[in-house]
Short mmCIF file of C-alpha atoms in Angstrom, two decimals:
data_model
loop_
_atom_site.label_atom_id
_atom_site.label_comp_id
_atom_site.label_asym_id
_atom_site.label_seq_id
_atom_site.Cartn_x
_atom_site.Cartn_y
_atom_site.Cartn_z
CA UNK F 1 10.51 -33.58 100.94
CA UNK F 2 13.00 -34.48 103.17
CA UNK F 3 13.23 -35.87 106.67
CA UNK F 4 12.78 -33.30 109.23
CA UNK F 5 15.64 -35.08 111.70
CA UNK F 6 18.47 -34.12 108.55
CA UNK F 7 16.98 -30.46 108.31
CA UNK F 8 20.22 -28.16 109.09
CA UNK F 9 20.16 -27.15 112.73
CA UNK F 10 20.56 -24.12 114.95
CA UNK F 11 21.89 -24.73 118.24
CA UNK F 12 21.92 -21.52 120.11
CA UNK F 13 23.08 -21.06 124.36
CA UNK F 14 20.58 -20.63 127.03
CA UNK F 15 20.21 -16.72 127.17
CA UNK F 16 22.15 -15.52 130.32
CA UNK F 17 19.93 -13.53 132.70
CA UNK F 18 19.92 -9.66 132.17
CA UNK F 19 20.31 -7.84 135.75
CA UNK F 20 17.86 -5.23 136.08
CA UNK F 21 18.71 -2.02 134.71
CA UNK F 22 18.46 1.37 136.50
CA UNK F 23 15.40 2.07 134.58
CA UNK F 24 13.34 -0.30 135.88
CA UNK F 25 14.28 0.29 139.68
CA UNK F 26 10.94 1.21 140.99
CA UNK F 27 12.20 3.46 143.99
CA UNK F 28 14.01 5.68 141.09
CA UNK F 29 11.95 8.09 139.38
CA UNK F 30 12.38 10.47 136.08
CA UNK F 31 14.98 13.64 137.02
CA UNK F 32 12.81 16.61 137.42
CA UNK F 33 14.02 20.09 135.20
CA UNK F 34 15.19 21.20 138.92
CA UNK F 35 17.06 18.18 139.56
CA UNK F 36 18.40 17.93 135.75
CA UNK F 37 20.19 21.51 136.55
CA UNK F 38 24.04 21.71 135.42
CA UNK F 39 26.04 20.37 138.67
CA UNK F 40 28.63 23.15 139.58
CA UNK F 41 31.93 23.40 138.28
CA UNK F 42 34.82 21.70 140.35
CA UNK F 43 37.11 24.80 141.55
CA UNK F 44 39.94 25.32 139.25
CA UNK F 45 41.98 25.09 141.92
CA UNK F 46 41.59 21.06 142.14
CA UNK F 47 41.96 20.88 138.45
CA UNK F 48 45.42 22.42 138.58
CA UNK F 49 46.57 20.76 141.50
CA UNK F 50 46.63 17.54 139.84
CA UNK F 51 49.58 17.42 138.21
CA UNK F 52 51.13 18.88 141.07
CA UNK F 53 50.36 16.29 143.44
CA UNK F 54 51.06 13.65 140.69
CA UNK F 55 54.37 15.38 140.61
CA UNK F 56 54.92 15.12 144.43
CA UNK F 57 54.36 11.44 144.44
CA UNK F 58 57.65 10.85 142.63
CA UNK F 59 58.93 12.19 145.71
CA UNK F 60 58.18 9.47 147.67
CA UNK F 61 60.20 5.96 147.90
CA UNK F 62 58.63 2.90 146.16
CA UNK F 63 59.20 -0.43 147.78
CA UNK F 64 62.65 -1.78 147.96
CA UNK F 65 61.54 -5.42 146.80
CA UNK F 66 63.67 -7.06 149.69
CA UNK F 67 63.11 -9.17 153.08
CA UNK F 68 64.60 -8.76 156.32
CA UNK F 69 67.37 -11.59 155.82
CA UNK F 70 68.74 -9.58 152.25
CA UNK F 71 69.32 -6.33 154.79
CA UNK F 72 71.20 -7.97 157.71
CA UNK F 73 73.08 -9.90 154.26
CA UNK F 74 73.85 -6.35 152.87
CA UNK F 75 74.67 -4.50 155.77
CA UNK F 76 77.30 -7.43 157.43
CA UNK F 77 79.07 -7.54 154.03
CA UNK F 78 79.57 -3.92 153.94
CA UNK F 79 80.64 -4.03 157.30
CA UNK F 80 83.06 -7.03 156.48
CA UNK F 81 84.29 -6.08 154.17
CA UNK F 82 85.53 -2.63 154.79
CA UNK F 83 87.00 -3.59 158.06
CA UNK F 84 89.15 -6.36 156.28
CA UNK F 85 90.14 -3.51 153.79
CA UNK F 86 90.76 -1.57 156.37
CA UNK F 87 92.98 -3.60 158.64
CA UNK F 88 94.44 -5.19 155.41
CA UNK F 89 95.78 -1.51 154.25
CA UNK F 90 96.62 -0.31 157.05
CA UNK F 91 98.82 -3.54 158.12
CA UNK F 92 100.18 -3.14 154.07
CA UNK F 93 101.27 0.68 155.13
CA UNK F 94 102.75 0.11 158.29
CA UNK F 95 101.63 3.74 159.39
CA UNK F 96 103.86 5.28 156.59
CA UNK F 97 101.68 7.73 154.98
CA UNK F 98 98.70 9.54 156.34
CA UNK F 99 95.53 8.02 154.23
CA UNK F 100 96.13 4.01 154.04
CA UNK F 101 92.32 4.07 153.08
CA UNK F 102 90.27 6.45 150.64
CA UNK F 103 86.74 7.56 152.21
CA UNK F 104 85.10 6.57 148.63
CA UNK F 105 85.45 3.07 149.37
CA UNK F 106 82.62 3.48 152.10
CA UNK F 107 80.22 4.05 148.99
CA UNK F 108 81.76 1.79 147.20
CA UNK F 109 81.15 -1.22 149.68
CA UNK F 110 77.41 -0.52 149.75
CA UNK F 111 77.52 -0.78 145.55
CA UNK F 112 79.42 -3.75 145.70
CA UNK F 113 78.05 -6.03 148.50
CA UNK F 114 74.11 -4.06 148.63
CA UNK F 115 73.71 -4.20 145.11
CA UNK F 116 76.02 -6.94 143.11
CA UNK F 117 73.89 -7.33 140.09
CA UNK F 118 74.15 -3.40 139.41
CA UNK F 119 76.22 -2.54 136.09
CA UNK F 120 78.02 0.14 138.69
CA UNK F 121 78.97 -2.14 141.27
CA UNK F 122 80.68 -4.56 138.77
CA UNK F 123 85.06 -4.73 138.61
CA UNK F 124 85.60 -2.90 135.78
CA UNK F 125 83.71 0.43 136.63
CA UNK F 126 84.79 0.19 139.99
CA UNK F 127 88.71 -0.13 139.17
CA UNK F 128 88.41 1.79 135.33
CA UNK F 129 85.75 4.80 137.04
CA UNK F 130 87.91 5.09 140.60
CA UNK F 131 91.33 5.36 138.78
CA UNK F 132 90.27 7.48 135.79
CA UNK F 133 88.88 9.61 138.28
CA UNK F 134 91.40 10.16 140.74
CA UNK F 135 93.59 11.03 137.57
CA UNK F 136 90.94 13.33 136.55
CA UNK F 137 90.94 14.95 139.97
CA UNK F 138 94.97 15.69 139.96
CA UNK F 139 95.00 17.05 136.40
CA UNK F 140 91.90 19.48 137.06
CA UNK F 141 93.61 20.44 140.60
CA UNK F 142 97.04 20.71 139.23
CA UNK F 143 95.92 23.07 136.14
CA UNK F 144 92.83 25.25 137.27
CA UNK F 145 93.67 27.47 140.15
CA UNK F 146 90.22 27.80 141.04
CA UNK F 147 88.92 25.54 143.84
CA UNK F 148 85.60 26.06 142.57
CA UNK F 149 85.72 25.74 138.99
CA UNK F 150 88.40 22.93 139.10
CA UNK F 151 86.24 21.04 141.46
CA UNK F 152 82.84 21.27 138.78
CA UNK F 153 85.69 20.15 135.76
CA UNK F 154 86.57 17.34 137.43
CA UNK F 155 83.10 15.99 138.19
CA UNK F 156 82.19 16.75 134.60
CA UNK F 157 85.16 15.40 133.14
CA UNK F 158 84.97 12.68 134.71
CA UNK F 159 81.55 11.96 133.94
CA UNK F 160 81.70 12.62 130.44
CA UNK F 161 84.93 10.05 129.98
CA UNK F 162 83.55 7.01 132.16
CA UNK F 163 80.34 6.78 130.17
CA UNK F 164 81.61 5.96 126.81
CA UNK F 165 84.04 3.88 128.54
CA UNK F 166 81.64 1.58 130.44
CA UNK F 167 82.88 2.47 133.80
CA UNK F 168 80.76 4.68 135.63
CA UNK F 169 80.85 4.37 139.36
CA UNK F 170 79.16 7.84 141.25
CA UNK F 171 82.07 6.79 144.06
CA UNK F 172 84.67 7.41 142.00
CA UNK F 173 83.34 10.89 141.55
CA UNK F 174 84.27 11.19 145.14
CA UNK F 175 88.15 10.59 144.51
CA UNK F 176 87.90 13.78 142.08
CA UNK F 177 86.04 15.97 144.53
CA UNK F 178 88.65 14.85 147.48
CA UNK F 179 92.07 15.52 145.12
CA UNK F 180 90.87 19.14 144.11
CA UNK F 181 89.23 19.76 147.78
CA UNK F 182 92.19 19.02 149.49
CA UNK F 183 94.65 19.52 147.18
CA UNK F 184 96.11 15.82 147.79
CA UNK F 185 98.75 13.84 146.08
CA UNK F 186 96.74 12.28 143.60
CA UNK F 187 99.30 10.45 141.41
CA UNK F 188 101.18 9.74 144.69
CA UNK F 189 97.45 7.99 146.12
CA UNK F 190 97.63 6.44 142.92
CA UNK F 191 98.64 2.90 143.54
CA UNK F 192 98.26 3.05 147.27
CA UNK F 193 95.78 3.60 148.93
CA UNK F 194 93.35 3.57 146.17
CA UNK F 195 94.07 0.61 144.16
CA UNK F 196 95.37 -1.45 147.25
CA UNK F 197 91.86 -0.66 148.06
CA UNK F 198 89.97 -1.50 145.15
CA UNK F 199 91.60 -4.95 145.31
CA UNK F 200 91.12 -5.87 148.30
CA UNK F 201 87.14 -4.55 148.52
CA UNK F 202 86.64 -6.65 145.40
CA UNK F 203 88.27 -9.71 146.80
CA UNK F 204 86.48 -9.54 149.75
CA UNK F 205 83.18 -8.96 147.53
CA UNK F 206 83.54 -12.19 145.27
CA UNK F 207 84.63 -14.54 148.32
CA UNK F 208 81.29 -12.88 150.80
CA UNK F 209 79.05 -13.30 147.44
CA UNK F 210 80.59 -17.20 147.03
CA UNK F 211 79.19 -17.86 150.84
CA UNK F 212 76.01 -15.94 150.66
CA UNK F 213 74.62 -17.84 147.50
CA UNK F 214 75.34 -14.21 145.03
CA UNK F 215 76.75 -13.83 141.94
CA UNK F 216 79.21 -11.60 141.82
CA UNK F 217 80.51 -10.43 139.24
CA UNK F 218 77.12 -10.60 138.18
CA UNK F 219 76.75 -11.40 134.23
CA UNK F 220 75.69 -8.41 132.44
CA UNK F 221 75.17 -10.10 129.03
CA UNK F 222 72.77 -12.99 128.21
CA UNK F 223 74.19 -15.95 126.66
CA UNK F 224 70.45 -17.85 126.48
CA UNK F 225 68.56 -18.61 123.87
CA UNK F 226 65.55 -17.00 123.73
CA UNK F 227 62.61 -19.42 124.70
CA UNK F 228 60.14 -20.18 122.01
CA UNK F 229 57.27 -17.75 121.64
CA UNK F 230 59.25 -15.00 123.27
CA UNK F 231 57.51 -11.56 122.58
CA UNK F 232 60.60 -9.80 121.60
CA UNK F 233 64.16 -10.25 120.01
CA UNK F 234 67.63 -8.58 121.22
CA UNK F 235 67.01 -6.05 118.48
CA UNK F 236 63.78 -5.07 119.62
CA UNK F 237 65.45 -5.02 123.05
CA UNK F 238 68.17 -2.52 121.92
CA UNK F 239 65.73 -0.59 120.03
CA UNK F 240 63.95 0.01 123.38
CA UNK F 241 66.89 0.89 125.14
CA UNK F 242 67.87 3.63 122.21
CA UNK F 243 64.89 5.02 123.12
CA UNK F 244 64.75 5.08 126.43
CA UNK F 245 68.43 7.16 126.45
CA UNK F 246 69.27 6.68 129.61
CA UNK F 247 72.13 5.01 132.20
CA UNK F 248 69.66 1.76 133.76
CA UNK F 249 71.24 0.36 137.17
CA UNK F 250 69.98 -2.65 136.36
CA UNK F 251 72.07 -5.56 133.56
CA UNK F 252 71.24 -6.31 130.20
CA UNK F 253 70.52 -10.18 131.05
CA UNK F 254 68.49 -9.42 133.97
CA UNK F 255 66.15 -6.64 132.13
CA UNK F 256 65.92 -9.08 129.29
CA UNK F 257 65.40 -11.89 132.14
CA UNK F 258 62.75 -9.66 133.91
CA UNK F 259 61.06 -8.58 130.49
CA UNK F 260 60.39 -11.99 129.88
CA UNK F 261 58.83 -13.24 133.33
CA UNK F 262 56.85 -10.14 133.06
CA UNK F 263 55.55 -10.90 129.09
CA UNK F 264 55.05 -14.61 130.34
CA UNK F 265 52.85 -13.27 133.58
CA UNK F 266 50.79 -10.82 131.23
CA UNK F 267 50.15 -13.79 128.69
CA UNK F 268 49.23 -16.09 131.85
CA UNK F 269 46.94 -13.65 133.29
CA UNK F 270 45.40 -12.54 130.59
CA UNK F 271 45.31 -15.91 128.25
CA UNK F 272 45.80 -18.10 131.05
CA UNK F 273 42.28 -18.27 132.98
CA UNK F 274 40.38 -17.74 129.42
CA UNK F 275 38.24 -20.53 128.78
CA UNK F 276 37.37 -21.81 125.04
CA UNK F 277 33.34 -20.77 126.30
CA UNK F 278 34.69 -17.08 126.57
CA UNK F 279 35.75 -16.86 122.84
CA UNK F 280 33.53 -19.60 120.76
CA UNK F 281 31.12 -18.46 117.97
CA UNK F 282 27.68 -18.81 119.09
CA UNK F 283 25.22 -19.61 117.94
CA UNK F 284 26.34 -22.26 116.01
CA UNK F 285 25.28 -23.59 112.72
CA UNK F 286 25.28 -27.79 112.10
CA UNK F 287 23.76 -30.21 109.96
CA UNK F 288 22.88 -33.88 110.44
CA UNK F 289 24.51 -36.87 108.25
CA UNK F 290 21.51 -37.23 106.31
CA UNK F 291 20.99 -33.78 105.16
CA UNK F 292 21.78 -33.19 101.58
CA UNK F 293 24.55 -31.52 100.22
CA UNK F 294 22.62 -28.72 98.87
CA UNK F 295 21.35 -28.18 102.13
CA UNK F 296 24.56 -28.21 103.48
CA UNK F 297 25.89 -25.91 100.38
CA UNK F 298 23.08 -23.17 101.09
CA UNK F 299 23.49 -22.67 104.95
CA UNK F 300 27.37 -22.14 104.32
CA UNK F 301 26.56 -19.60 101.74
CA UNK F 302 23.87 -18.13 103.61
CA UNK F 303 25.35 -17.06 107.18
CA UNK F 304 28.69 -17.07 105.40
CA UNK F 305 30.66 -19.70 107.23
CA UNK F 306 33.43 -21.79 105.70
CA UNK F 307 32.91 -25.32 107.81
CA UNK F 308 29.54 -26.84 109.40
CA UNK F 309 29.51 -29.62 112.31
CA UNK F 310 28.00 -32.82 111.96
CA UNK F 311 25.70 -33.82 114.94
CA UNK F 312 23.61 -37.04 115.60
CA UNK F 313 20.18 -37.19 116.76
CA UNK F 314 21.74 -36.33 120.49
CA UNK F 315 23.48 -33.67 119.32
CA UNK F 316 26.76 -34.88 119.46
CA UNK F 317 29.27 -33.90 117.20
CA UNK F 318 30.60 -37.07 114.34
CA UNK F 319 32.26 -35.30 112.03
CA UNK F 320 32.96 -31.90 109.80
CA UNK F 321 31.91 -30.46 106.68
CA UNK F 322 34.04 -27.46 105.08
CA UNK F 323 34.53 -25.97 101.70
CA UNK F 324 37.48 -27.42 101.29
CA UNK F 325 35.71 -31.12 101.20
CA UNK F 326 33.21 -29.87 98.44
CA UNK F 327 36.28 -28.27 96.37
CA UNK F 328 38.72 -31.60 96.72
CA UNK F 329 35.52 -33.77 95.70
CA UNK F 330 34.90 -31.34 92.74
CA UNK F 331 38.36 -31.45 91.57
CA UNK F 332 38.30 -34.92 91.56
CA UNK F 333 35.87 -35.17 88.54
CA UNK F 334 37.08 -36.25 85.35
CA UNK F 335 38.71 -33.12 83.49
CA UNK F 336 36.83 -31.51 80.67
CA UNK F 337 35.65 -28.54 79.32
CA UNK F 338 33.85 -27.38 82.85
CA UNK F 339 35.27 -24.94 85.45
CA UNK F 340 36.18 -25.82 88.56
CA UNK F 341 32.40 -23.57 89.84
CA UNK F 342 30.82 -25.56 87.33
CA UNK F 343 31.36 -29.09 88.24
CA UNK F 344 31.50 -27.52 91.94
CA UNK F 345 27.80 -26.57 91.17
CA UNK F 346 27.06 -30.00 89.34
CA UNK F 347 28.07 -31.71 92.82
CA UNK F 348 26.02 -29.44 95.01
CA UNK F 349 23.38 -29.99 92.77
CA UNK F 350 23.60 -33.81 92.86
CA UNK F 351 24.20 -33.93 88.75
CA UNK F 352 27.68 -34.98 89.62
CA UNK F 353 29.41 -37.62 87.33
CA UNK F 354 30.16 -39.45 90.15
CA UNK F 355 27.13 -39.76 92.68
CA UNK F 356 28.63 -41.55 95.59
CA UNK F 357 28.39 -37.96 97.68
CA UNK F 358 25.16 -37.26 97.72
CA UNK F 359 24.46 -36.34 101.42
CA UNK F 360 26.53 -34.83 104.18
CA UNK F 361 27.61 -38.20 105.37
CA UNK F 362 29.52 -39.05 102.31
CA UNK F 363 31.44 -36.02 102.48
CA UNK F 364 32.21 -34.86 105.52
CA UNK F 365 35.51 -35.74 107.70
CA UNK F 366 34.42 -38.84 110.05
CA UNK F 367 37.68 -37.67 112.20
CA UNK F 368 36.95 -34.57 113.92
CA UNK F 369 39.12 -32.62 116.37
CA UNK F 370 36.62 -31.04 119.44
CA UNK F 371 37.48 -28.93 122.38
CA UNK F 372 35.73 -28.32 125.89
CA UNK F 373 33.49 -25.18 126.64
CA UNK F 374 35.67 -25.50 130.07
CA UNK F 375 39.29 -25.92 128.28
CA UNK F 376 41.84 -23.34 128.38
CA UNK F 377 42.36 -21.19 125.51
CA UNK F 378 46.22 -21.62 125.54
CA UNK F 379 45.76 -25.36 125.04
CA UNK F 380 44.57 -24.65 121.33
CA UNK F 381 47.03 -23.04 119.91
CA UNK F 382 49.05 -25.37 118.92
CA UNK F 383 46.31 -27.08 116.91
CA UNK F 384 45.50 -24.20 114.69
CA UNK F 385 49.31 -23.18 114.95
CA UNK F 386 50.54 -27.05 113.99
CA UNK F 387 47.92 -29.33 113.70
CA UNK F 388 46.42 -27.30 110.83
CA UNK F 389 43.09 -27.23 112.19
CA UNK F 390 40.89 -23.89 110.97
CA UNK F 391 37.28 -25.24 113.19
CA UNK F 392 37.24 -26.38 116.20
CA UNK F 393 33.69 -27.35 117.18
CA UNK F 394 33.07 -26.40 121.48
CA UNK F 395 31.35 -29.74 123.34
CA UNK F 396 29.93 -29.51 126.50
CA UNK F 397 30.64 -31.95 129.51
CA UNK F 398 27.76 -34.14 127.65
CA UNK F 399 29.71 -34.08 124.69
CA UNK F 400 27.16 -31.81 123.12
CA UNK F 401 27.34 -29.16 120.75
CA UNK F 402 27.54 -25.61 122.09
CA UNK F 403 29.72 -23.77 120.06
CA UNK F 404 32.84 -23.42 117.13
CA UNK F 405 36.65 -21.38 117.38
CA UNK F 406 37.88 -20.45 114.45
CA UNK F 407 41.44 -19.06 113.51
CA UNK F 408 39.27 -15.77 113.46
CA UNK F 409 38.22 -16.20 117.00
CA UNK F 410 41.80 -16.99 118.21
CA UNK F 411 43.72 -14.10 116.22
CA UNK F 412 41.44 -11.31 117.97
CA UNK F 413 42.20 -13.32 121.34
CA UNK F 414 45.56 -13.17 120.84
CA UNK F 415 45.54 -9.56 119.30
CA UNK F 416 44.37 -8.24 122.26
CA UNK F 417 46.49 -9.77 124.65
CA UNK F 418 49.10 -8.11 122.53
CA UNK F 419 47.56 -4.84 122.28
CA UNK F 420 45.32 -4.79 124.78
CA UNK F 421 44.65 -0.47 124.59
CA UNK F 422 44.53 -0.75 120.78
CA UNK F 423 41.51 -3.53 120.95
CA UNK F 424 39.43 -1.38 123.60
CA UNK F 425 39.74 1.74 121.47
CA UNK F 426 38.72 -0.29 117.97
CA UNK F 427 35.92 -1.68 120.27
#
């Protein structure tokens, strides 16, 4: 018969305390078949509304995202920088020709110095679009007698060529509207005013974004490396774009720069504040060094769990017992005609060839790695992920046993951070 201290042992948590439930309220009492009557319908009316009024919302502005200090910073460099394009041109002209200054370059300013990081605002589309578009303009004018319908073929001409070539700029469109409108010179505004323009707005723009602490030109490609544990590659990136289909005012290295602060908050907030006493098994099975290896064997098999903690008399964890440890001590009998189960069973059994395991203590792993009911979550991935640890037995501030993470416990952690809809529905 042996020793009651080395029989296996359950340790199970304090039972939290159950709130009352509406049941046992005294002041509420069973419905009556008056009061259990079907409530009334909500008017149809409010029911098809909805999607109305959800409709209307998009109507209304969402936050800008800036301060006080990033306005004045916009609207001075506009200002700026038009007026030194202004006096610039006209001083270049010498009051030779009527226009020494396009009116698109009044949009374009507020692109270029309001919004530097924006794909639109950037050199290219603002020299390619304006020029491509002005040329547009003259053709369309020159061609199609129609004010009207010259005007529309301009716009979508224009359009239709700046997209596949990387330059669209909505001021541009301007230039095409104001050659067929007013029937001007196009080719003749060619050079000057409008590129005399360009150059100078985009000088102005780099040296104002050099003194205000902005990039500009802004880098629309990332040349990082991705940072370990990233959530997503460049091709899942330009699989997301492909399906989203549409222009984005917003540059491929700062989405992919924003998509990653944003992955990094969600795994913070979600992962972050988790403790290990929110996801440990309880309760949790253990055994004491003296307890046999059959005993040991039996309350594996029996609640189906691949590793058992080794506790003292005060409950504090000295070690680990797994399958693996009865396996490697199997294989290490003398080959002969018996199976792997067999001399697995012969150990268990204590009719081992060998008989210096005979109790827990002989067996188990003296070095044990533990974690803290109050630890974070995050902090243990690395030891199942490179350590190679599969159990990590959950000590309390005491050092006592409370509870045991698997890999198991982890992956469904981490599964739901990732798809956090897809665990509530399995759920």
């Amino acid at each position: 018969m042996p020793d009651s201290s080395q029989q296996p042992t359950r340790f199970a948590p304090a039972t939290p305390e159950v709130p009352p439930s509406i049941t046992d309220t005294p002041s509420l009492k069973p419905a009556s078949p008056a009061d259990r009557a079907p409530a009334p319908a909500e008017p149809l009316l409010t029911e098809h509304m909805a999607p109305v009024l959800l409709w209307l919302r998009n109507f209304l502005p969402s936050p800008v995202g800036t301060n006080a200090a990033e306005g004045l910073r916009m609207a001075v460099g506009v200002a700026l920088g038009l007026l030194i394009t202004a006096l610039i041109s006209r001083w270049w002209d010498g009051h030779d020709n009527a226009v020494w200054i396009v009116s698109s370059m009044g949009a374009t300013a507020v692109l270029v110095f309001g919004m530097p990081a924006s794909p639109l605002a950037q050199p290219w589309p603002v020299l390619a679009g304006s020029l491509l578009c002005m040329l547009v303009g003259t053709l369309s004018e020159h061609f199609v007698p129609d004010e009207a319908l010259a005007l529309a073929l301009a716009v979508g001409l224009s359009v239709t060529l700046m997209v596949p070539l990387r330059c669209l700029h909505p001021p541009a469109v301007g230039l095409a509207s104001f050659v067929v409108l007013e029937h001007a010179p196009g080719m003749g505004m060619l050079l000057f005013p409008t590129l005399f323009n360009i150059v100078v707005l985009l000088a102005c723009a780099v040296a104002y974004a050099l003194v205000t602490g902005k990039r500009y030109p802004h880098p629309q490609h990332s040349h990082r490396k991705q940072p370990g544990g990233s959530h997503f590659t460049d091709a899942d990136l330009n699989a997301a774009l492909a399906h989203y289909n549409q222009v984005l005012d917003i540059s491929r290295a700062d989405l992919e720069g924003l998509l990653h602060l944003a992955g990094r908050a969600a795994f913070q907030r979600t992962l972050g504040d988790l403790r290990c006493a929110d996801i440990m098994s309880q309760p949790v099975f253990a055994v004491q060094a003296g307890a046999t290896l059959k005993e040991a064997w039996a309350l594996m098999h029996e609640h189906r769990i691949k590793a058992l903690p080794v506790v003292n008399e005060q409950q504090q964890v000295i070690g680990i017992i797994s399958n693996a440890d009865f396996v490697r001590n199997a294989s290490q009998e003398v080959p002969d005609a018996q199976s792997l189960g067999q001399r697995l069973k012969s150990l268990v059994m204590g009719k081992s060839r060998h008989q210096d395991a005979k109790s827990v203590q002989d067996l188990m792993a003296h070095t044990v790695q533990t974690a803290y009911a109050t630890q974070r979550v995050m902090e243990l991935v690395p030891l199942f992920s490179s350590a190679g640890h599969h159990h990590l037995p959950v000590v309390d501030t005491k050092d006592m046993l409370v509870g045991i993470i698997t890999q198991t416990d982890l992956i469904r952690v981490l599964a739901a951070t990732v798809s956090p809809g897809e665990s509530q529905e399995q759920s």
